mmCIF file of C-alpha atoms in Angstrom:
data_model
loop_
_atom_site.group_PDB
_atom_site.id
_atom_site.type_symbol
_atom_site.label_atom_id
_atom_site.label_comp_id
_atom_site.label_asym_id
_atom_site.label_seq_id
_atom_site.Cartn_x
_atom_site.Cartn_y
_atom_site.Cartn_z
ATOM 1 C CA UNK F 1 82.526 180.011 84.371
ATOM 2 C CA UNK F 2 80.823 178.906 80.764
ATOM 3 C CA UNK F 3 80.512 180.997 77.757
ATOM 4 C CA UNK F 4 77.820 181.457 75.638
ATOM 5 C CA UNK F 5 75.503 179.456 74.069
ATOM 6 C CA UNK F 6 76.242 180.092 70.429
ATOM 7 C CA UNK F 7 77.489 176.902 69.137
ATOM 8 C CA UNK F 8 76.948 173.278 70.119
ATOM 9 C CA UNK F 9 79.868 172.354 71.192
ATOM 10 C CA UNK F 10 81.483 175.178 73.478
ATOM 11 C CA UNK F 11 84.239 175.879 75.754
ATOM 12 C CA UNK F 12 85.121 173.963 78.905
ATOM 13 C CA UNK F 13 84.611 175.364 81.978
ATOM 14 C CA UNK F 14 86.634 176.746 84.839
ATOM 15 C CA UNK F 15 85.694 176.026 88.528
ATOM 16 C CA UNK F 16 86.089 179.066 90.859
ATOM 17 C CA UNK F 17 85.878 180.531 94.308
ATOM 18 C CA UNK F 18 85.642 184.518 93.773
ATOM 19 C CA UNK F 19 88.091 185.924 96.580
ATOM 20 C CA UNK F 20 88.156 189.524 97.091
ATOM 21 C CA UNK F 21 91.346 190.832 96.071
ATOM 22 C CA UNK F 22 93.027 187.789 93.872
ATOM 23 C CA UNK F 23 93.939 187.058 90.787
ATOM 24 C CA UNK F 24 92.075 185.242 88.063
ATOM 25 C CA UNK F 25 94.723 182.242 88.855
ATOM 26 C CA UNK F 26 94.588 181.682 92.163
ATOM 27 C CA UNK F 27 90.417 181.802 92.303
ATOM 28 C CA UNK F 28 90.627 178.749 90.130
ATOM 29 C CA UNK F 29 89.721 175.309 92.204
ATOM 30 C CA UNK F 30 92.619 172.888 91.447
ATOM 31 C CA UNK F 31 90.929 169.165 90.926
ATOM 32 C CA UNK F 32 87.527 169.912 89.940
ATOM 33 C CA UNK F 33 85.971 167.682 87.611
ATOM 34 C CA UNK F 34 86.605 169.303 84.173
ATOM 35 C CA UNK F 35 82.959 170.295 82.618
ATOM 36 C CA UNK F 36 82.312 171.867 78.943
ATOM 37 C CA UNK F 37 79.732 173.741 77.541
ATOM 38 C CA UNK F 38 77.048 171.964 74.958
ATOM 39 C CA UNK F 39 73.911 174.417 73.549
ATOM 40 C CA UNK F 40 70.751 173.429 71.455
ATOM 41 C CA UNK F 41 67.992 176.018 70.522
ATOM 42 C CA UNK F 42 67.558 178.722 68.466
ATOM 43 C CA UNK F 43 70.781 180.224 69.671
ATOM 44 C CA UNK F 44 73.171 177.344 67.847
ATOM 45 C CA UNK F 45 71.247 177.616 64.338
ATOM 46 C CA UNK F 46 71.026 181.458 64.611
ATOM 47 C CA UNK F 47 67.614 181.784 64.420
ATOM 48 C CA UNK F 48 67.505 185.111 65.204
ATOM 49 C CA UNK F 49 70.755 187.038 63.866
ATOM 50 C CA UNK F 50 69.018 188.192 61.037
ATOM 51 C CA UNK F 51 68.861 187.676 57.087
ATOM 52 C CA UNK F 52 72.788 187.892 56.862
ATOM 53 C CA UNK F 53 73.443 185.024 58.885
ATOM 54 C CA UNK F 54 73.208 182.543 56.873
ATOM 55 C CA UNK F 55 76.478 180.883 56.228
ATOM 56 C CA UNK F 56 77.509 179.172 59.716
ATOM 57 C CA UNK F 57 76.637 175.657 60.320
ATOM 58 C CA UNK F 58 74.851 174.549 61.612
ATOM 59 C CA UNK F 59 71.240 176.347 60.500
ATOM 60 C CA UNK F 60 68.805 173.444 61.369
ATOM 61 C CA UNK F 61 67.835 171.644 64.305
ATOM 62 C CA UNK F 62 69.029 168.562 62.447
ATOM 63 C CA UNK F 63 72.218 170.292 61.559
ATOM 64 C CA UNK F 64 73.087 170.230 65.253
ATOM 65 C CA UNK F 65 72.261 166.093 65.999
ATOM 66 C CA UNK F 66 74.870 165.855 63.399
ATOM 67 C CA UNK F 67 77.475 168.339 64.278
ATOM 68 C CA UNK F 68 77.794 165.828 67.612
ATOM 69 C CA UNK F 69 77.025 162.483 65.821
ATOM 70 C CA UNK F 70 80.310 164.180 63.519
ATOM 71 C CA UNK F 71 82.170 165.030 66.239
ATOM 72 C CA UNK F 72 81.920 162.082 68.610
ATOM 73 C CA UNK F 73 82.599 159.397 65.463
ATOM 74 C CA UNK F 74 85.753 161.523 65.349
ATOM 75 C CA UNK F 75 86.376 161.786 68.702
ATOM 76 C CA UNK F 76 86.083 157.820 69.386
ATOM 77 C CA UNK F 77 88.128 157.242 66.029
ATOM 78 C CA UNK F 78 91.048 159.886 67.657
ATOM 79 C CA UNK F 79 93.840 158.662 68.831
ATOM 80 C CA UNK F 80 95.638 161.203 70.611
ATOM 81 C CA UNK F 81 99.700 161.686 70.628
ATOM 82 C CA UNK F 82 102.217 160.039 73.000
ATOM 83 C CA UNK F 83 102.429 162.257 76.296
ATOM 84 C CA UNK F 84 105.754 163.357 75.203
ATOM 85 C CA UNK F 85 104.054 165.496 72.804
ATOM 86 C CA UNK F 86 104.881 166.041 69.217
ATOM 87 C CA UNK F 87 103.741 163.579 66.689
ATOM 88 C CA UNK F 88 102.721 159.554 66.700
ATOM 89 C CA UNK F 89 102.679 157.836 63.548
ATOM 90 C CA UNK F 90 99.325 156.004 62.970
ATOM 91 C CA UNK F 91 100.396 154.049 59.997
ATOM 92 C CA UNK F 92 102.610 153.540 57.319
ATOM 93 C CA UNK F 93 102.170 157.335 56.016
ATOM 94 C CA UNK F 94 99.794 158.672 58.745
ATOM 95 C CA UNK F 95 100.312 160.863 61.482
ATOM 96 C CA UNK F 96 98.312 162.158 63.996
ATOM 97 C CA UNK F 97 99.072 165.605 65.624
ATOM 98 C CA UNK F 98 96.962 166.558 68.862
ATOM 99 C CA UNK F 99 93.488 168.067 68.616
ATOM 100 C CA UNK F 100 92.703 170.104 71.355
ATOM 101 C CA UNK F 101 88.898 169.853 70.564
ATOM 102 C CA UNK F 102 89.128 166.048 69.936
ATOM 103 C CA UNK F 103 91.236 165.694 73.356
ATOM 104 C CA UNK F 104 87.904 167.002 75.207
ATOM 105 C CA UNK F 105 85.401 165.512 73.207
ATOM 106 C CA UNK F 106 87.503 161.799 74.235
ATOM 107 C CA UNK F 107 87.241 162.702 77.868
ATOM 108 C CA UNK F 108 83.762 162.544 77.671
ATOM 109 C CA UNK F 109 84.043 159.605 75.761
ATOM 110 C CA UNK F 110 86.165 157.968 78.759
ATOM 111 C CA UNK F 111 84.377 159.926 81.058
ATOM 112 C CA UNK F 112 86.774 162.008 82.666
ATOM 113 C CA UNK F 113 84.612 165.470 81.360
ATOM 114 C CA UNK F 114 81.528 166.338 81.975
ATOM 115 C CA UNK F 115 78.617 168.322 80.261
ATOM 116 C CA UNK F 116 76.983 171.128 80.816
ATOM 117 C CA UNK F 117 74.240 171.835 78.234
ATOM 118 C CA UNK F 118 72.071 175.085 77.123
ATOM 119 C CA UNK F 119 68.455 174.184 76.430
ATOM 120 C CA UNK F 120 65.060 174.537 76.252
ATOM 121 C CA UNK F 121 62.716 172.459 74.318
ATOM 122 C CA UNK F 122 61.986 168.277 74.600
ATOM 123 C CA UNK F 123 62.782 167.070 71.031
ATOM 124 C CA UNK F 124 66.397 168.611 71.331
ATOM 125 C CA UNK F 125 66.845 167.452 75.142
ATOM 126 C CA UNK F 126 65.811 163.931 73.886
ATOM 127 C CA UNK F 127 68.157 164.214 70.891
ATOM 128 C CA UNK F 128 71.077 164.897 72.525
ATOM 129 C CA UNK F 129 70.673 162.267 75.472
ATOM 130 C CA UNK F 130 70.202 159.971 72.658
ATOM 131 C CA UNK F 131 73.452 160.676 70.925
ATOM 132 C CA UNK F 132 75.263 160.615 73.761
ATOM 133 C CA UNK F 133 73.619 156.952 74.641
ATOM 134 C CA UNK F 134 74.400 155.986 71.116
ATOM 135 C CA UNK F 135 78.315 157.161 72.165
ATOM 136 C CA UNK F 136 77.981 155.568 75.479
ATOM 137 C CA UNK F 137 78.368 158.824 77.661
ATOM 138 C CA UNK F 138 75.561 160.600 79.616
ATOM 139 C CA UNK F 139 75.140 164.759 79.903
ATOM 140 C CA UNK F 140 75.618 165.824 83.657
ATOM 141 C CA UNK F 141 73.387 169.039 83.185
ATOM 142 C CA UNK F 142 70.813 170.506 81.530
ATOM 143 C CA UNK F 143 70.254 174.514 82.194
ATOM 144 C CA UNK F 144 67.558 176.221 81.510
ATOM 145 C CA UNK F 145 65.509 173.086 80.203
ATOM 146 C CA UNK F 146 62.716 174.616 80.335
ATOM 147 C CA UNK F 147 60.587 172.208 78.722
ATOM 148 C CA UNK F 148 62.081 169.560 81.164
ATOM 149 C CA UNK F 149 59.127 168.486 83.147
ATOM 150 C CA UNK F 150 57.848 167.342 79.495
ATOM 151 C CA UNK F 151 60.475 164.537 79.577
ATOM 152 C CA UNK F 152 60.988 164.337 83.805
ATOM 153 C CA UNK F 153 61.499 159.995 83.318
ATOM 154 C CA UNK F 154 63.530 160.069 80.330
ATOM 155 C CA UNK F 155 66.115 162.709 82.305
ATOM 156 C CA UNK F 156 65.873 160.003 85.234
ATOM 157 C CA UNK F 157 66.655 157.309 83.042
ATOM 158 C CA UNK F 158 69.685 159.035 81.451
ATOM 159 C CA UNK F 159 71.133 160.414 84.627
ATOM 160 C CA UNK F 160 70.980 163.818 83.840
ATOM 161 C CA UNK F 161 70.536 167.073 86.546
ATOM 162 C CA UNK F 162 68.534 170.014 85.483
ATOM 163 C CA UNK F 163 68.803 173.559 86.229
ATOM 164 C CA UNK F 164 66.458 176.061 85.206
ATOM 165 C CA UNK F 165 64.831 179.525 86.577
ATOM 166 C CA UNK F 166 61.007 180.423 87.482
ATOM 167 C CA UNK F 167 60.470 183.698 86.640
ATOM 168 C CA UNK F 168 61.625 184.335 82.955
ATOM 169 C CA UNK F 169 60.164 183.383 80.077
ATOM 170 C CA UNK F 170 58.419 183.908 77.044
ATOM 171 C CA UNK F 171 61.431 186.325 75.510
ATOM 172 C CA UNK F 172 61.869 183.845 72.757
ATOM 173 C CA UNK F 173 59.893 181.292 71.006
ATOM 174 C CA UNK F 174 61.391 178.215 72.249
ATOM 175 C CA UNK F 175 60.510 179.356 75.494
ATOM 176 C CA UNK F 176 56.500 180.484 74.936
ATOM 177 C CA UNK F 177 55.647 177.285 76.708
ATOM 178 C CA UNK F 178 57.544 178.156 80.160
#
């Protein structure tokens, strides 16, 4: 189960097996490698929300390279608290408290999680398997990727899967070239 694909770095996943008549808890797989949600295109920078939607970040194509450069210095900076919970001291006057979104971000970092990542066009698909080289982490999936075949070797050379569909296109810009 992912969620949408409006900001770069998303939700993580959950791993199921629908069975008729359970409960959401029970349908979850127990040991599944833990996956979350990445997204480039138009959707992330709001492209096409209208003239009011202009005060999220990021707006640019740039913006969101450096929403994950951001995010990943901080992530390999993070050091995360004791397993007893609660607080660690850092330093002399510094503390650290947990950060749920940093505690993800460092799995991938030590890669114990796993992404899953919304896209379409070449430049962006290239971006992001360059920052994650740069981090020293590679993306498990691209969906969509529609512009994939562009860039076939450099998704071989970084590793990466790629799921897409045949039949719909051309509903959105970044996809005219499907």
């Amino acid at each position: 189960l992912l969620h949408g694909s409006a900001n770069p770095i998303g939700g993580q996943r959950g791993l199921v097996k629908f069975r008729w008549g359970y409960a959401p808890a029970p349908m979850k797989i127990t040991g599944a490698d833990g996956f979350i949600k990445f997204a480039l295109g138009e959707n992330v920078k709001q492209s096409n929300w209208g003239d009011k939607s202009v005060v999220r970040y990021p707006q640019t194509r740039m913006g969101v390279e450096q929403t994950y450069i951001n995010y990943f210095t901080k992530a390999r900076e993070y050091s995360p608290p004791t397993p007893e919970g609660g607080l660690k001291t850092k330093g002399k006057n510094e503390i650290t408290r947990r950060d749920l979104k940093l505690d993800a971000l460092k799995e991938i970092l030590e890669h114990k999680r796993f992404i899953t990542c919304h896209s379409y066009v070449q430049s962006e698909i290239t971006m992001l398997m360059n920052v994650a080289d740069t981090f020293g982490f590679k993306v498990n999936t691209f969906t969509h990727v529609l512009e994939g075949y562009k860039i076939a070797d450099k998704l071989k050379a970084h590793g990466a899967n790629a799921s897409t569909f045949a039949d719909w296109w051309a509903y959105k810009y970044e996809v005219i070239d499907a």
